[in-house]
Amino acid sequence: MKSDTKKYYKIPQKMLEIFLARGYQELRVEDQSLFDPYYDSMNEHWSANTSFLNLIGWRDSYPTYFKIAEGLLINITYLNTEGYPVAVPFVGNYTEEKIKKVMQILKEDFAGFDAQLIIMDVVPWMLPYYEASGIQFEIEDNRDYMDYTFTPEQFLAGMDMQDDRYRYNYFKRRFAYETEEITPFHREEIREFMEREWCGEKTCEECHCGCLLRVIDNLVPVFDKIRINGILVRVEGKMAGLCIVSCRNGLGVYQYKNAVNRIKGINEYLLRESFERYLQSADTINYTEDMGVENLRYYKEHMARLGFDKDVDWVEYKIKIPEQVDPRIERLSQLVMKHPWALQVHGFYVDRTKKTMRFDVVVTFGRDREPLIQELQQEITRLYPNYQVSVDIDRDISALQG
């Protein structure tokens, strides 16, 4: 079944006018050179979904608009499939002062959009910067959409497991195949393959994250313009699989892979061949969020289970700035601040599903941390007996800096 691309309409005109009035402009392929220095200055690796090519690839389902403030790129994506805007993590070199300023800008922008501020795909190293902004937020994680990250040695070890090596060698011996590097000229061939192997077995409603055909339409024609590589494989003259990857600042990402799974060993071949061609310079290998593609999810789980331990479960967080302050935050703050040694409360995280909450308390210098933690945990547990409470104590050293 061919994709019903009509359901991926453009951003509503009224919302677009508000975006433009607040200084945002639509993301284009030509903006790669503008974005590059900001990605290059990032403190650590970012999530695959924050990458430039991902924003370009999914722009029909999630059109992205950006502006520059305080030396950072602010990116806002309109979720056409949901009908509201969200932000993705700031791009650039993070400092507490810069994040504090751009968080305030973003908060004001979302008030102008008349929408709740949500930041998607935040990776763990970013959280302390958002926390230090002083803006209270809720945090969610979804392990169905996490990135799996591996060292190259671990990744190679996983591909070299006996079963995987057997299937890889079987494919090379058994089938008459040819491999080509993807270029813009392959667009129609890849599209026909996707319509046959993907759309032919699914309805558009199952592609709840957006249309993969539109991603192909957006990415393949600009393979020679953005930082992306890929291979396609033909078996007996007919396209049987493709793999698209990227490598930047030491982060190698398997962005997308699809194959005729009844052809034994083709998935192992696509993985290894893509690694050997494009990802050997990476210090980290990332299996990106799979958008529901079964074979990619299988390989993430398979390699973690049989090949080796994951180096990191790179959980991507969603930060939600409540439209109204959670009353629990007010109660907790009042409870903590009644103590004369408590100077400040910040960094509240509440997970209603897992029934956990945690926060930081700044206390006067010279206090013993453990008794304070125990005292606060006991008080809060009495107030919220169904929650597991975690308290982190920060000491105020300003008196020592004079």
Short mmCIF file of C-alpha atoms in Angstrom, two decimals, residues 43-364:
data_model
loop_
_atom_site.label_atom_id
_atom_site.label_comp_id
_atom_site.label_asym_id
_atom_site.label_seq_id
_atom_site.Cartn_x
_atom_site.Cartn_y
_atom_site.Cartn_z
CA ASN A 43 30.25 19.15 24.83
CA GLU A 44 29.55 15.45 24.16
CA HIS A 45 27.62 13.24 21.73
CA TRP A 46 24.01 14.11 21.05
CA SER A 47 21.08 11.82 20.27
CA ALA A 48 20.64 10.65 16.69
CA ASN A 49 17.25 12.36 16.54
CA THR A 50 18.93 15.72 17.18
CA SER A 51 21.20 15.32 14.16
CA PHE A 52 20.88 17.62 11.15
CA LEU A 53 20.19 14.78 8.73
CA ASN A 54 17.42 13.42 10.96
CA LEU A 55 15.75 16.83 11.13
CA ILE A 56 15.98 17.08 7.33
CA GLY A 57 14.82 13.52 6.72
CA TRP A 58 11.65 13.78 8.82
CA ARG A 59 10.79 17.39 7.96
CA ASP A 60 7.49 16.50 6.24
CA SER A 61 6.09 14.89 9.36
CA TYR A 62 8.02 17.16 11.73
CA PRO A 63 8.94 20.48 10.05
CA THR A 64 11.71 22.21 11.99
CA TYR A 65 12.30 25.92 12.54
CA PHE A 66 15.35 27.46 14.19
CA LYS A 67 16.95 30.65 15.45
CA ILE A 68 20.25 31.54 17.10
CA ALA A 69 20.43 33.00 20.60
CA GLU A 70 23.23 33.23 23.17
CA GLY A 71 25.58 31.26 20.91
CA LEU A 72 23.22 28.28 20.64
CA LEU A 73 20.83 26.95 18.02
CA ILE A 74 17.23 26.73 19.21
CA ASN A 75 15.26 24.18 17.16
CA ILE A 76 11.49 23.79 17.31
CA THR A 77 9.71 20.95 15.55
CA TYR A 78 6.01 20.93 14.78
CA LEU A 79 4.60 17.43 15.24
CA ASN A 80 2.14 17.19 12.36
CA THR A 81 1.15 13.73 13.54
CA GLU A 82 0.20 15.17 16.97
CA GLY A 83 -0.71 18.78 16.22
CA TYR A 84 1.62 20.72 18.55
CA PRO A 85 5.22 22.03 18.66
CA VAL A 86 8.10 20.60 20.69
CA ALA A 87 11.71 21.63 21.08
CA VAL A 88 14.78 19.47 20.53
CA PRO A 89 17.96 19.98 22.57
CA PHE A 90 19.93 23.15 21.99
CA VAL A 91 22.87 22.71 19.63
CA GLY A 92 26.21 24.27 20.54
CA ASN A 93 28.60 24.47 23.47
CA TYR A 94 26.69 24.19 26.75
CA THR A 95 27.39 26.38 29.76
CA GLU A 96 25.04 26.90 32.69
CA GLU A 97 24.76 30.61 31.94
CA LYS A 98 23.88 30.13 28.26
CA ILE A 99 21.34 27.37 28.95
CA LYS A 100 19.71 29.48 31.65
CA LYS A 101 19.21 32.34 29.18
CA VAL A 102 17.98 30.27 26.23
CA MET A 103 15.62 28.26 28.46
CA GLN A 104 13.96 31.54 29.41
CA ILE A 105 13.73 32.51 25.73
CA LEU A 106 12.24 29.14 24.87
CA LYS A 107 9.74 29.38 27.72
CA GLU A 108 8.58 32.77 26.47
CA ASP A 109 8.35 31.49 22.88
CA PHE A 110 6.14 28.57 23.87
CA ALA A 111 3.92 30.91 25.84
CA GLY A 112 3.54 32.82 22.57
CA PHE A 113 2.67 29.56 20.80
CA ASP A 114 0.05 28.89 23.51
CA ALA A 115 1.64 25.44 23.97
CA GLN A 116 3.25 23.49 26.78
CA LEU A 117 7.04 23.53 26.55
CA ILE A 118 8.36 20.03 25.86
CA ILE A 119 11.98 19.24 24.97
CA MET A 120 12.46 15.85 23.32
CA ASP A 121 15.55 13.60 23.01
CA VAL A 122 17.59 15.07 25.88
CA VAL A 123 20.57 12.83 26.68
CA PRO A 124 21.89 12.39 30.24
CA TRP A 125 24.90 14.75 30.11
CA MET A 126 22.56 17.63 29.21
CA LEU A 127 20.28 17.27 32.23
CA PRO A 128 22.44 19.14 34.79
CA TYR A 129 22.50 22.18 32.50
CA TYR A 130 18.72 22.24 32.17
CA GLU A 131 18.39 21.66 35.88
CA ALA A 132 20.66 24.62 36.66
CA SER A 133 18.40 26.91 34.60
CA GLY A 134 16.12 27.28 37.64
CA ILE A 135 13.02 26.36 35.61
CA GLN A 136 11.06 23.53 37.19
CA PHE A 137 10.28 20.63 34.86
CA GLU A 138 9.07 17.06 34.81
CA ILE A 139 11.12 14.34 33.17
CA GLU A 140 10.06 11.20 31.34
CA ASP A 141 12.04 8.40 29.73
CA ASN A 142 10.91 5.78 27.27
CA ARG A 143 13.23 2.82 26.89
CA ASP A 144 11.46 1.72 23.72
CA TYR A 145 13.07 4.74 22.05
CA MET A 146 16.50 4.75 23.61
CA ASP A 147 19.73 4.67 21.67
CA TYR A 148 22.04 1.72 22.21
CA THR A 149 25.69 2.74 22.16
CA PHE A 150 28.71 0.47 21.81
CA THR A 151 32.45 0.79 21.51
CA PRO A 152 33.73 -0.30 18.07
CA GLU A 153 35.40 -3.31 19.72
CA GLN A 154 32.13 -4.40 21.29
CA PHE A 155 30.26 -3.88 18.07
CA LEU A 156 32.74 -5.97 16.07
CA ALA A 157 32.64 -8.66 18.74
CA GLY A 158 28.88 -8.79 18.45
CA MET A 159 29.00 -9.15 14.68
CA ASP A 160 31.61 -11.89 15.06
CA MET A 161 29.40 -14.20 17.11
CA GLN A 162 29.25 -17.67 15.58
CA ASP A 163 25.67 -17.48 14.27
CA ASP A 164 26.14 -13.97 12.87
CA ARG A 165 29.41 -14.87 11.20
CA TYR A 166 27.81 -18.00 9.69
CA ARG A 167 24.90 -16.03 8.20
CA TYR A 168 27.26 -13.35 6.88
CA ASN A 169 29.47 -15.96 5.17
CA TYR A 170 26.43 -17.88 3.93
CA PHE A 171 25.12 -14.76 2.19
CA LYS A 172 28.47 -14.07 0.52
CA ARG A 173 28.84 -17.68 -0.71
CA ARG A 174 25.26 -18.45 -1.63
CA PHE A 175 23.95 -15.39 -3.46
CA ALA A 176 24.96 -13.51 -6.57
CA TYR A 177 24.95 -9.98 -5.18
CA GLU A 178 26.28 -6.53 -5.97
CA THR A 179 26.80 -3.59 -3.65
CA GLU A 180 26.68 0.10 -4.59
CA GLU A 181 27.12 3.29 -2.61
CA ILE A 182 23.89 5.24 -2.51
CA THR A 183 23.77 8.40 -4.64
CA PRO A 184 20.92 10.76 -5.55
CA PHE A 185 20.40 8.73 -8.72
CA HIS A 186 19.15 5.76 -6.65
CA ARG A 187 16.06 7.55 -5.35
CA GLU A 188 13.48 5.83 -7.58
CA GLU A 189 15.01 2.37 -7.11
CA ILE A 190 15.01 2.75 -3.32
CA ARG A 191 11.50 4.16 -3.34
CA GLU A 192 10.16 1.22 -5.36
CA PHE A 193 11.92 -1.17 -2.98
CA MET A 194 10.35 0.53 0.05
CA GLU A 195 6.90 0.50 -1.51
CA ARG A 196 7.25 -3.21 -2.17
CA GLU A 197 8.92 -4.41 1.02
CA TRP A 198 7.64 -1.89 3.56
CA CYS A 199 4.41 -0.28 2.38
CA GLY A 200 3.22 -3.52 0.82
CA GLU A 201 2.99 -5.12 4.26
CA LYS A 202 1.80 -2.16 6.36
CA THR A 203 -0.92 0.45 6.44
CA CYS A 204 -0.12 4.14 6.78
CA GLU A 205 -1.67 4.12 10.25
CA GLU A 206 1.05 1.73 11.41
CA CYS A 207 3.71 4.29 10.48
CA HIS A 208 2.64 6.47 13.38
CA CYS A 209 5.95 8.39 13.46
CA GLY A 210 5.70 9.51 9.84
CA CYS A 211 6.13 8.34 6.28
CA LEU A 212 9.37 6.52 5.48
CA LEU A 213 8.86 7.15 1.78
CA ARG A 214 8.98 10.86 2.45
CA VAL A 215 12.19 10.37 4.41
CA ILE A 216 13.69 8.64 1.35
CA ASP A 217 12.46 11.51 -0.83
CA ASN A 218 14.11 14.04 1.49
CA LEU A 219 17.44 12.30 2.10
CA VAL A 220 18.50 10.39 -1.01
CA PRO A 221 18.48 13.40 -3.38
CA VAL A 222 20.88 15.25 -1.04
CA PHE A 223 23.32 12.42 -0.29
CA ASP A 224 26.04 14.48 -1.94
CA LYS A 225 25.23 17.57 0.16
CA ILE A 226 24.89 16.38 3.78
CA ARG A 227 27.01 14.13 6.00
CA ILE A 228 25.42 10.79 5.18
CA ASN A 229 26.50 7.54 3.56
CA GLY A 230 24.82 4.33 2.61
CA ILE A 231 24.83 1.18 0.53
CA LEU A 232 22.23 -0.73 -1.38
CA VAL A 233 22.51 -4.42 -2.23
CA ARG A 234 21.00 -6.21 -5.22
CA VAL A 235 20.58 -9.98 -5.28
CA GLU A 236 20.30 -11.51 -8.73
CA GLY A 237 19.83 -8.03 -10.16
CA LYS A 238 16.98 -6.99 -7.86
CA MET A 239 17.33 -4.61 -4.92
CA ALA A 240 17.21 -6.58 -1.67
CA GLY A 241 18.35 -4.18 1.07
CA LEU A 242 19.86 -0.86 2.07
CA CYS A 243 21.64 0.65 5.05
CA ILE A 244 22.10 4.38 5.78
CA VAL A 245 24.67 5.57 8.31
CA SER A 246 26.38 8.74 9.47
CA CYS A 247 29.64 9.48 11.28
CA ARG A 248 30.40 12.81 12.92
CA ASN A 249 32.65 13.84 15.80
CA GLY A 250 33.40 10.20 16.58
CA LEU A 251 29.74 9.13 16.73
CA GLY A 252 28.80 6.50 14.16
CA VAL A 253 25.06 6.03 13.76
CA TYR A 254 23.04 3.38 11.95
CA GLN A 255 20.26 5.68 10.85
CA TYR A 256 18.17 3.22 8.87
CA LYS A 257 18.33 -0.36 7.58
CA ASN A 258 15.80 -2.45 5.70
CA ALA A 259 16.16 -5.73 3.83
CA VAL A 260 14.32 -8.72 2.41
CA ASN A 261 14.59 -10.81 5.56
CA ARG A 262 13.93 -14.10 3.79
CA ILE A 263 17.36 -13.70 2.15
CA LYS A 264 19.54 -15.37 4.78
CA GLY A 265 22.48 -13.30 5.97
CA ILE A 266 21.67 -10.05 4.20
CA ASN A 267 21.18 -8.12 7.44
CA GLU A 268 24.56 -9.27 8.77
CA TYR A 269 26.14 -8.26 5.48
CA LEU A 270 24.57 -4.78 5.55
CA LEU A 271 25.76 -4.20 9.12
CA ARG A 272 29.34 -5.30 8.54
CA GLU A 273 29.78 -3.75 5.12
CA SER A 274 28.48 -0.37 6.32
CA PHE A 275 30.77 -0.48 9.33
CA GLU A 276 33.85 -1.34 7.26
CA ARG A 277 33.15 1.36 4.67
CA TYR A 278 32.05 4.28 6.82
CA LEU A 279 32.29 3.80 10.60
CA GLN A 280 35.82 2.62 11.38
CA SER A 281 36.84 6.11 12.50
CA ALA A 282 34.05 6.24 15.12
CA ASP A 283 34.76 5.90 18.85
CA THR A 284 31.09 5.14 19.57
CA ILE A 285 28.59 3.14 17.52
CA ASN A 286 24.95 4.04 17.96
CA TYR A 287 21.88 2.10 16.98
CA THR A 288 19.43 4.92 16.57
CA GLU A 289 15.74 4.95 17.43
CA ASP A 290 14.18 2.54 15.00
CA MET A 291 10.80 4.13 14.20
CA GLY A 292 9.21 0.71 14.58
CA VAL A 293 11.38 -1.04 11.98
CA GLU A 294 11.34 -4.60 13.25
CA ASN A 295 14.67 -5.82 11.91
CA LEU A 296 16.59 -2.90 13.37
CA ARG A 297 14.95 -3.33 16.77
CA TYR A 298 15.73 -7.05 16.59
CA TYR A 299 19.40 -6.40 15.96
CA LYS A 300 19.65 -3.92 18.82
CA GLU A 301 18.23 -6.51 21.20
CA HIS A 302 20.00 -9.46 19.57
CA MET A 303 23.48 -7.95 19.74
CA ALA A 304 22.96 -6.78 23.29
CA ARG A 305 21.70 -10.21 24.36
CA LEU A 306 24.03 -12.54 22.48
CA GLY A 307 27.01 -10.54 21.35
CA PHE A 308 28.09 -8.42 24.26
CA ASP A 309 26.91 -6.08 26.97
CA LYS A 310 25.78 -2.64 25.92
CA ASP A 311 28.28 0.04 26.85
CA VAL A 312 25.44 2.43 27.59
CA ASP A 313 21.68 2.35 27.61
CA TRP A 314 21.57 5.84 26.22
CA VAL A 315 18.14 6.85 27.46
CA GLU A 316 16.65 9.85 25.75
CA TYR A 317 14.61 12.00 28.11
CA LYS A 318 11.61 14.19 27.48
CA ILE A 319 11.50 17.37 29.56
CA LYS A 320 8.08 18.88 30.17
CA ILE A 321 7.70 22.35 31.66
CA PRO A 322 4.32 22.23 33.46
CA GLU A 323 1.86 24.97 32.59
CA GLN A 324 1.15 25.10 36.32
CA VAL A 325 3.66 24.26 39.03
CA ASP A 326 3.07 20.80 40.43
CA PRO A 327 1.58 21.31 43.92
CA ARG A 328 3.91 18.60 45.24
CA ILE A 329 6.86 20.82 44.37
CA GLU A 330 5.39 23.66 46.43
CA ARG A 331 4.72 21.35 49.40
CA LEU A 332 8.18 19.78 49.24
CA SER A 333 9.87 23.15 48.97
CA GLN A 334 7.99 24.45 52.01
CA LEU A 335 8.79 21.30 53.97
CA VAL A 336 12.52 21.48 53.17
CA MET A 337 12.91 25.24 53.59
CA LYS A 338 11.53 25.19 57.15
CA HIS A 339 14.95 23.85 58.20
CA PRO A 340 17.40 26.66 59.06
CA TRP A 341 20.25 24.86 57.27
CA ALA A 342 18.36 24.67 53.93
CA LEU A 343 19.23 27.49 51.54
CA GLN A 344 17.69 26.40 48.22
CA VAL A 345 15.69 23.58 46.64
CA HIS A 346 15.97 22.83 42.91
CA GLY A 347 16.11 20.11 40.28
CA PHE A 348 12.79 18.40 40.98
CA TYR A 349 12.17 15.22 38.94
CA VAL A 350 8.85 13.44 39.43
CA ASP A 351 7.99 10.21 37.63
CA ARG A 352 4.33 9.45 38.27
CA THR A 353 4.51 6.08 36.52
CA LYS A 354 7.46 4.71 38.50
CA LYS A 355 6.44 6.59 41.65
CA THR A 356 9.84 8.20 42.15
CA MET A 357 10.91 11.74 42.94
CA ARG A 358 14.28 13.35 43.43
CA PHE A 359 15.62 16.84 44.05
CA ASP A 360 18.69 18.77 45.20
CA VAL A 361 19.04 20.83 48.37
CA VAL A 362 21.71 23.47 48.95
CA VAL A 363 22.68 23.53 52.63
CA THR A 364 24.97 25.65 54.78
#
